[in-house]
Amino acid sequence: MTFDYAPAPESRSVVDLAPSYGLFIDGEFTEGAGGGLRKTVSPATEEVLAEYTQGTADDVDRAVGAARKAFEKWSALPGAERAKYLFRIARIIQERSRELAVLETLDNGKPIRESRDADLPLVAAHFFYHAGWADKLGHAGFGPDPKPLGVAGQIIPWNFPLLMLAWKVAPALACGNTVVLKPAETTPLSALFFADICRQAGLPKGVVNIVTGDGSTGAALAGHPGIDKVAFTGSTEVGKAIARTVAGTDKKLTLELGGKAANIVFDDAPLDQAVEGIVNGIFFNQGHVCCAGSRLLVQESVQDELLDALKRRMATLRVGDPLDKNTDIGAINSAEQLARITELADAGEAEGAERWSPACELPGSGYWFAPTLFTGVTQAHRVAREEIFGPVLSVLTFRTPQEAVAKANNTPYGLSAGIWTEKSSRMLWMASKLRAGVIWSNTFNKFDPASPFGGYKESGFGREGGRHGLEAYLDV
Amino acid sequence: MSDRLSVLKTYKLYVGGKFPRSESGRVYEVTDTEGGWLANAPLASRKDARDAVVAARKAFGGWSGATAYNRGQILYRVAEMLQGRREQFAAEVAAAEGVSPAAAAAQVDAAVDRWVWYAGWSDKVAQIAGSANPVAGPYFNLSSPEPTGVVAVLAPQESSFLGLVSVLAPVIVTGNTAVVVAAERAPLPALSLAEVLATSDLPGGVVNLLSGRTAELAAPLAAHQDVNALDLTGAGAELATELETAAADNLKRVLRPRAADWTADPGTERLLAFLETKTVWHPMGV
């Protein structure tokens, strides 16, 4: 007997999209100086959702000016008052979470199950957590009266648009800074809706400014002489360019960049749980995750058993309409990203790795990529070295814990790693040897506002979340 | 006594626990502040800098893996060894910096105390820089600091010994290994410190000391793909910008130069500047 899923679409009617959006500067939506508009599409259907403004250097300048003006009063507010604004924002996000989840899924292509159950709860939690810090900064270990930096320029990626906004805006505001935020080119909408939440919360004008646009808008922001801080989440390549831009200035910099995480499975691991962790590690959010467990390192003795179970599990993944509540894997965010994933997967085959995907029917329009597994991968293959940022898993093997550590660390990245073993002494030994900022042991892709997140080596520097994350927005 | 000819010291580099000359065979004249000849110091080359990085990387696993108690005792041992050579260093600092014997001795005393201060941090820094994180779920979640790796340090130019100790000790106490470029015009106290380090149970390669032209040595260090962090204290503004730009190539952690009073309480800034935070999650359940 087989069970079929009936369609279970989430209603789009909760989202009221305007045909066109301006820039949110000094508390109101205004037209951009250049007059240019861009379109944002639903990656699942290629339908145009709305137009938005291509911010120019002049727009950035105006936003920085508004943020600078607002900084004086905002930073002088008692922490307890700043806290209350952030608590308000957290509550309004909770109230509007269904609307925001549907919006995020429309603009990004991620399954509604994830935007509803992962992104939005974490967004609200992030504001709630940081709200409580605003009047307790003197207890955070950065001196008795740590000061804010000033105006923060924040540039965020398209994989978790609203969550990355929360990671940036919440600590910045809690510490008394004002911000100019540049959302990603393909996912500007949830940030523009957040502007309305700021309005509802009564946030003073100019404390949060949102300037949409492409990479040139981001470059204008990072290079603007009037900001005191640059926070960037995105590719390592752009992160390095920003680091060069900031060199020799007084701007404080934090970077959260790419990764090529090893997910390491020992022969004593609970294999069913490990399979769930592997699937979550690489197929969560279509693999558009900087900390994705994109290299599976499996101990040779359980390789066959594990891969059989993994393939069985992958065959049950449902790829399709992101708004369907039963969908596991949604749309690839953009045609450009799809091309990159396709190119790397083709290189995997060309270099001699064995490619496997479950039989799965992909929709006719939109951007899609089937969950994919590569076996017979060596450390020299591109699919083992380069960040694919898609639903593609490379499988390598090891015999000893020492070999697992050497292979796991054999990458310029160092964002995250996973360890699956029932032996706790081995887990702790492995955790101490892996050069990565977040280690998930017998779990994967867990996030919490109280837990610092960030990388070693070329995965960037600085932490987001927890007490550690405050340092990025304080003059210490 | 007065007609006895004293024995001069041949100053050498300190790399991988050994005292080599520069592979280039070059030396430069080091003078006192009046221009009087003090010694010939090795004029280290780019190759010497790269060799030092190799030595520092080789030493990193052992040093970062040593217990904090062990590292603390070794730093304390450095203070002990330095105390025993107080007069030698006071004379070298006085000659190098043109200060009075009393002022030079005070600097050496402060440097000894600085080693002692940092020695005590080895097994405490994780307690102030780490945290147990109350995540919303059944997980054990712990953040702890770990050393960044190989740190290239441009020692301050104006404080040849106290400044040097003040930038070096916080780098290594947490488990990093260091390649240090000594003050260009006054490298002798730094090169003599190597003799102290070599007799303090500090494993070879944990500290590597180079003398020479700061700009010449800093360039390959800033661009080196196996250096994890860069302390620009001894670089002028223009050089610092150049080096920070080069350091972006592999995203080195960069400590920018800023005015410092080396006699003041150092605080924890330098200690925390070269640490990574590692967060480990583990489920809880029966």
mmCIF file of N, CA and C in Angstrom, chain A residues 170-252:
data_model
loop_
_atom_site.group_PDB
_atom_site.id
_atom_site.type_symbol
_atom_site.label_atom_id
_atom_site.label_comp_id
_atom_site.label_asym_id
_atom_site.label_seq_id
_atom_site.Cartn_x
_atom_site.Cartn_y
_atom_site.Cartn_z
ATOM 1 N N ALA A 170 19.054 43.303 15.447
ATOM 2 C CA ALA A 170 18.742 43.204 16.875
ATOM 3 C C ALA A 170 19.941 43.556 17.776
ATOM 4 N N PRO A 171 21.112 42.943 17.579
ATOM 5 C CA PRO A 171 22.230 43.314 18.462
ATOM 6 C C PRO A 171 22.697 44.750 18.238
ATOM 7 N N ALA A 172 22.634 45.226 16.988
ATOM 8 C CA ALA A 172 23.081 46.594 16.710
ATOM 9 C C ALA A 172 22.230 47.589 17.496
ATOM 10 N N LEU A 173 20.919 47.426 17.427
ATOM 11 C CA LEU A 173 20.027 48.348 18.118
ATOM 12 C C LEU A 173 20.123 48.201 19.638
ATOM 13 N N ALA A 174 20.228 46.964 20.093
ATOM 14 C CA ALA A 174 20.314 46.747 21.546
ATOM 15 C C ALA A 174 21.527 47.473 22.117
ATOM 16 N N CYS A 175 22.624 47.483 21.356
ATOM 17 C CA CYS A 175 23.855 48.119 21.836
ATOM 18 C C CYS A 175 23.843 49.633 21.634
ATOM 19 N N GLY A 176 22.803 50.173 20.997
ATOM 20 C CA GLY A 176 22.687 51.626 20.868
ATOM 21 C C GLY A 176 23.159 52.193 19.539
ATOM 22 N N ASN A 177 23.402 51.324 18.565
ATOM 23 C CA ASN A 177 23.784 51.795 17.236
ATOM 24 C C ASN A 177 22.531 52.048 16.391
ATOM 25 N N THR A 178 22.699 52.781 15.300
ATOM 26 C CA THR A 178 21.654 52.860 14.291
ATOM 27 C C THR A 178 22.176 52.153 13.042
ATOM 28 N N VAL A 179 21.278 51.776 12.134
ATOM 29 C CA VAL A 179 21.718 50.913 11.042
ATOM 30 C C VAL A 179 21.223 51.369 9.674
ATOM 31 N N VAL A 180 22.043 51.039 8.680
ATOM 32 C CA VAL A 180 21.613 51.072 7.285
ATOM 33 C C VAL A 180 21.789 49.644 6.785
ATOM 34 N N LEU A 181 20.686 49.031 6.401
ATOM 35 C CA LEU A 181 20.712 47.625 6.016
ATOM 36 C C LEU A 181 20.474 47.482 4.518
ATOM 37 N N LYS A 182 21.299 46.637 3.884
ATOM 38 C CA LYS A 182 21.124 46.361 2.457
ATOM 39 C C LYS A 182 20.750 44.894 2.309
ATOM 40 N N PRO A 183 19.476 44.628 2.007
ATOM 41 C CA PRO A 183 19.068 43.231 1.802
ATOM 42 C C PRO A 183 19.585 42.705 0.465
ATOM 43 N N ALA A 184 19.492 41.399 0.282
ATOM 44 C CA ALA A 184 20.015 40.799 -0.944
ATOM 45 C C ALA A 184 19.154 41.179 -2.139
ATOM 46 N N GLU A 185 19.812 41.157 -3.278
ATOM 47 C CA GLU A 185 19.197 41.557 -4.536
ATOM 48 C C GLU A 185 17.972 40.710 -4.902
ATOM 49 N N THR A 186 18.012 39.409 -4.563
ATOM 50 C CA THR A 186 16.904 38.537 -4.985
ATOM 51 C C THR A 186 15.832 38.388 -3.914
ATOM 52 N N THR A 187 16.068 38.927 -2.720
ATOM 53 C CA THR A 187 15.093 38.733 -1.631
ATOM 54 C C THR A 187 14.908 39.998 -0.804
ATOM 55 N N PRO A 188 14.438 41.091 -1.413
ATOM 56 C CA PRO A 188 14.340 42.341 -0.655
ATOM 57 C C PRO A 188 13.050 42.480 0.159
ATOM 58 N N LEU A 189 12.057 41.617 -0.093
ATOM 59 C CA LEU A 189 10.711 41.959 0.379
ATOM 60 C C LEU A 189 10.530 41.898 1.889
ATOM 61 N N SER A 190 11.066 40.863 2.539
ATOM 62 C CA SER A 190 10.800 40.764 3.976
ATOM 63 C C SER A 190 11.452 41.925 4.727
ATOM 64 N N ALA A 191 12.582 42.423 4.235
ATOM 65 C CA ALA A 191 13.210 43.588 4.875
ATOM 66 C C ALA A 191 12.313 44.816 4.720
ATOM 67 N N LEU A 192 11.655 44.933 3.557
ATOM 68 C CA LEU A 192 10.768 46.078 3.341
ATOM 69 C C LEU A 192 9.518 45.964 4.222
ATOM 70 N N PHE A 193 9.059 44.731 4.447
ATOM 71 C CA PHE A 193 7.951 44.542 5.395
ATOM 72 C C PHE A 193 8.412 44.845 6.820
ATOM 73 N N PHE A 194 9.666 44.535 7.110
ATOM 74 C CA PHE A 194 10.200 44.842 8.442
ATOM 75 C C PHE A 194 10.160 46.350 8.697
ATOM 76 N N ALA A 195 10.339 47.129 7.638
ATOM 77 C CA ALA A 195 10.241 48.585 7.797
ATOM 78 C C ALA A 195 8.874 48.955 8.379
ATOM 79 N N ASP A 196 7.848 48.266 7.912
ATOM 80 C CA ASP A 196 6.509 48.546 8.421
ATOM 81 C C ASP A 196 6.372 48.127 9.890
ATOM 82 N N ILE A 197 7.083 47.071 10.255
ATOM 83 C CA ILE A 197 7.068 46.645 11.663
ATOM 84 C C ILE A 197 7.742 47.707 12.536
ATOM 85 N N CYS A 198 8.820 48.295 12.027
ATOM 86 C CA CYS A 198 9.478 49.388 12.764
ATOM 87 C C CYS A 198 8.495 50.550 12.971
ATOM 88 N N ARG A 199 7.724 50.827 11.918
ATOM 89 C CA ARG A 199 6.727 51.894 12.012
ATOM 90 C C ARG A 199 5.681 51.546 13.078
ATOM 91 N N GLN A 200 5.178 50.306 13.034
ATOM 92 C CA GLN A 200 4.165 49.899 14.018
ATOM 93 C C GLN A 200 4.710 49.947 15.441
ATOM 94 N N ALA A 201 5.992 49.625 15.578
ATOM 95 C CA ALA A 201 6.594 49.621 16.915
ATOM 96 C C ALA A 201 6.903 51.031 17.395
ATOM 97 N N GLY A 202 6.739 52.017 16.513
ATOM 98 C CA GLY A 202 7.031 53.398 16.904
ATOM 99 C C GLY A 202 8.510 53.690 17.017
ATOM 100 N N LEU A 203 9.326 52.874 16.359
ATOM 101 C CA LEU A 203 10.782 53.066 16.422
ATOM 102 C C LEU A 203 11.128 54.458 15.899
ATOM 103 N N PRO A 204 11.969 55.215 16.601
ATOM 104 C CA PRO A 204 12.296 56.567 16.143
ATOM 105 C C PRO A 204 12.848 56.552 14.711
ATOM 106 N N LYS A 205 12.521 57.606 13.977
ATOM 107 C CA LYS A 205 12.942 57.712 12.579
ATOM 108 C C LYS A 205 14.454 57.656 12.442
ATOM 109 N N GLY A 206 14.905 56.953 11.435
ATOM 110 C CA GLY A 206 16.332 56.937 11.137
ATOM 111 C C GLY A 206 17.124 55.887 11.895
ATOM 112 N N VAL A 207 16.511 55.237 12.868
ATOM 113 C CA VAL A 207 17.246 54.207 13.618
ATOM 114 C C VAL A 207 17.494 52.994 12.719
ATOM 115 N N VAL A 208 16.482 52.632 11.932
ATOM 116 C CA VAL A 208 16.643 51.564 10.945
ATOM 117 C C VAL A 208 16.350 52.142 9.562
ATOM 118 N N ASN A 209 17.305 52.005 8.662
ATOM 119 C CA ASN A 209 17.130 52.445 7.280
ATOM 120 C C ASN A 209 17.396 51.256 6.375
ATOM 121 N N ILE A 210 16.559 51.107 5.347
ATOM 122 C CA ILE A 210 16.725 49.953 4.469
ATOM 123 C C ILE A 210 16.879 50.435 3.032
ATOM 124 N N VAL A 211 18.048 50.110 2.480
ATOM 125 C CA VAL A 211 18.369 50.523 1.114
ATOM 126 C C VAL A 211 18.543 49.266 0.275
ATOM 127 N N THR A 212 17.631 49.066 -0.669
ATOM 128 C CA THR A 212 17.684 47.871 -1.508
ATOM 129 C C THR A 212 18.560 48.127 -2.730
ATOM 130 N N GLY A 213 18.947 47.046 -3.376
ATOM 131 C CA GLY A 213 19.758 47.180 -4.586
ATOM 132 C C GLY A 213 20.628 45.966 -4.798
ATOM 133 N N ASP A 214 21.561 46.085 -5.734
ATOM 134 C CA ASP A 214 22.445 44.962 -6.043
ATOM 135 C C ASP A 214 23.796 45.147 -5.343
ATOM 136 N N GLY A 215 24.793 44.454 -5.842
ATOM 137 C CA GLY A 215 26.103 44.499 -5.211
ATOM 138 C C GLY A 215 26.711 45.897 -5.173
ATOM 139 N N SER A 216 26.381 46.716 -6.172
ATOM 140 C CA SER A 216 26.971 48.059 -6.192
ATOM 141 C C SER A 216 26.430 48.894 -5.027
ATOM 142 N N THR A 217 25.184 48.652 -4.651
ATOM 143 C CA THR A 217 24.615 49.354 -3.493
ATOM 144 C C THR A 217 25.349 48.929 -2.219
ATOM 145 N N GLY A 218 25.608 47.629 -2.119
ATOM 146 C CA GLY A 218 26.330 47.112 -0.961
ATOM 147 C C GLY A 218 27.742 47.674 -0.893
ATOM 148 N N ALA A 219 28.398 47.758 -2.057
ATOM 149 C CA ALA A 219 29.765 48.287 -2.094
ATOM 150 C C ALA A 219 29.781 49.751 -1.672
ATOM 151 N N ALA A 220 28.744 50.505 -2.098
ATOM 152 C CA ALA A 220 28.665 51.915 -1.709
ATOM 153 C C ALA A 220 28.487 52.043 -0.197
ATOM 154 N N LEU A 221 27.736 51.128 0.367
ATOM 155 C CA LEU A 221 27.513 51.167 1.818
ATOM 156 C C LEU A 221 28.802 50.822 2.571
ATOM 157 N N ALA A 222 29.448 49.708 2.169
ATOM 158 C CA ALA A 222 30.668 49.287 2.874
ATOM 159 C C ALA A 222 31.762 50.345 2.761
ATOM 160 N N GLY A 223 31.776 51.061 1.639
ATOM 161 C CA GLY A 223 32.828 52.046 1.428
ATOM 162 C C GLY A 223 32.476 53.439 1.914
ATOM 163 N N HIS A 224 31.277 53.627 2.443
ATOM 164 C CA HIS A 224 30.869 54.974 2.855
ATOM 165 C C HIS A 224 31.694 55.437 4.062
ATOM 166 N N PRO A 225 32.282 56.629 3.969
ATOM 167 C CA PRO A 225 33.148 57.078 5.079
ATOM 168 C C PRO A 225 32.371 57.401 6.359
ATOM 169 N N GLY A 226 31.048 57.516 6.278
ATOM 170 C CA GLY A 226 30.269 57.924 7.447
ATOM 171 C C GLY A 226 29.800 56.794 8.336
ATOM 172 N N ILE A 227 30.178 55.559 8.028
ATOM 173 C CA ILE A 227 29.758 54.464 8.906
ATOM 174 C C ILE A 227 30.920 54.016 9.788
ATOM 175 N N ASP A 228 30.575 53.411 10.906
ATOM 176 C CA ASP A 228 31.573 53.024 11.902
ATOM 177 C C ASP A 228 31.775 51.522 11.967
ATOM 178 N N LYS A 229 30.928 50.814 11.242
ATOM 179 C CA LYS A 229 30.924 49.358 11.402
ATOM 180 C C LYS A 229 30.377 48.740 10.117
ATOM 181 N N VAL A 230 31.007 47.669 9.674
ATOM 182 C CA VAL A 230 30.457 46.911 8.562
ATOM 183 C C VAL A 230 30.221 45.484 9.043
ATOM 184 N N ALA A 231 29.008 45.005 8.841
ATOM 185 C CA ALA A 231 28.688 43.605 9.141
ATOM 186 C C ALA A 231 28.195 42.991 7.848
ATOM 187 N N PHE A 232 28.820 41.896 7.464
ATOM 188 C CA PHE A 232 28.470 41.274 6.190
ATOM 189 C C PHE A 232 28.291 39.777 6.372
ATOM 190 N N THR A 233 27.237 39.252 5.800
ATOM 191 C CA THR A 233 27.075 37.809 5.675
ATOM 192 C C THR A 233 26.911 37.513 4.201
ATOM 193 N N GLY A 234 27.708 36.579 3.694
ATOM 194 C CA GLY A 234 27.631 36.255 2.271
ATOM 195 C C GLY A 234 28.835 35.447 1.849
ATOM 196 N N SER A 235 29.230 35.613 0.602
ATOM 197 C CA SER A 235 30.298 34.773 0.066
ATOM 198 C C SER A 235 31.667 35.214 0.572
ATOM 199 N N THR A 236 32.589 34.272 0.613
ATOM 200 C CA THR A 236 33.953 34.565 1.054
ATOM 201 C C THR A 236 34.610 35.551 0.097
ATOM 202 N N GLU A 237 34.310 35.422 -1.180
ATOM 203 C CA GLU A 237 34.901 36.312 -2.175
ATOM 204 C C GLU A 237 34.531 37.775 -1.890
ATOM 205 N N VAL A 238 33.236 38.031 -1.691
ATOM 206 C CA VAL A 238 32.805 39.399 -1.399
ATOM 207 C C VAL A 238 33.314 39.833 -0.022
ATOM 208 N N GLY A 239 33.355 38.899 0.912
ATOM 209 C CA GLY A 239 33.864 39.215 2.250
ATOM 210 C C GLY A 239 35.294 39.728 2.192
ATOM 211 N N LYS A 240 36.120 39.103 1.351
ATOM 212 C CA LYS A 240 37.504 39.555 1.218
ATOM 213 C C LYS A 240 37.557 40.948 0.588
ATOM 214 N N ALA A 241 36.692 41.186 -0.384
ATOM 215 C CA ALA A 241 36.665 42.510 -1.021
ATOM 216 C C ALA A 241 36.285 43.573 0.012
ATOM 217 N N ILE A 242 35.343 43.256 0.875
ATOM 218 C CA ILE A 242 34.942 44.213 1.902
ATOM 219 C C ILE A 242 36.083 44.439 2.892
ATOM 220 N N ALA A 243 36.779 43.355 3.252
ATOM 221 C CA ALA A 243 37.913 43.502 4.177
ATOM 222 C C ALA A 243 38.968 44.437 3.587
ATOM 223 N N ARG A 244 39.172 44.364 2.270
ATOM 224 C CA ARG A 244 40.137 45.268 1.619
ATOM 225 C C ARG A 244 39.624 46.708 1.650
ATOM 226 N N THR A 245 38.314 46.857 1.427
ATOM 227 C CA THR A 245 37.720 48.192 1.449
ATOM 228 C C THR A 245 37.898 48.854 2.813
ATOM 229 N N VAL A 246 37.755 48.049 3.849
ATOM 230 C CA VAL A 246 37.749 48.574 5.206
ATOM 231 C C VAL A 246 39.174 48.774 5.736
ATOM 232 N N ALA A 247 40.161 48.140 5.094
ATOM 233 C CA ALA A 247 41.544 48.211 5.569
ATOM 234 C C ALA A 247 42.002 49.663 5.699
ATOM 235 N N GLY A 248 42.636 49.958 6.815
ATOM 236 C CA GLY A 248 43.195 51.286 7.013
ATOM 237 C C GLY A 248 42.193 52.306 7.527
ATOM 238 N N THR A 249 40.950 51.898 7.708
ATOM 239 C CA THR A 249 39.959 52.805 8.298
ATOM 240 C C THR A 249 39.776 52.441 9.768
ATOM 241 N N ASP A 250 38.905 53.179 10.449
ATOM 242 C CA ASP A 250 38.582 52.844 11.835
ATOM 243 C C ASP A 250 37.346 51.963 11.929
ATOM 244 N N LYS A 251 36.800 51.542 10.787
ATOM 245 C CA LYS A 251 35.561 50.761 10.810
ATOM 246 C C LYS A 251 35.797 49.387 11.413
ATOM 247 N N LYS A 252 34.907 49.022 12.293
ATOM 248 C CA LYS A 252 34.956 47.668 12.837
ATOM 249 C C LYS A 252 34.278 46.729 11.834
#
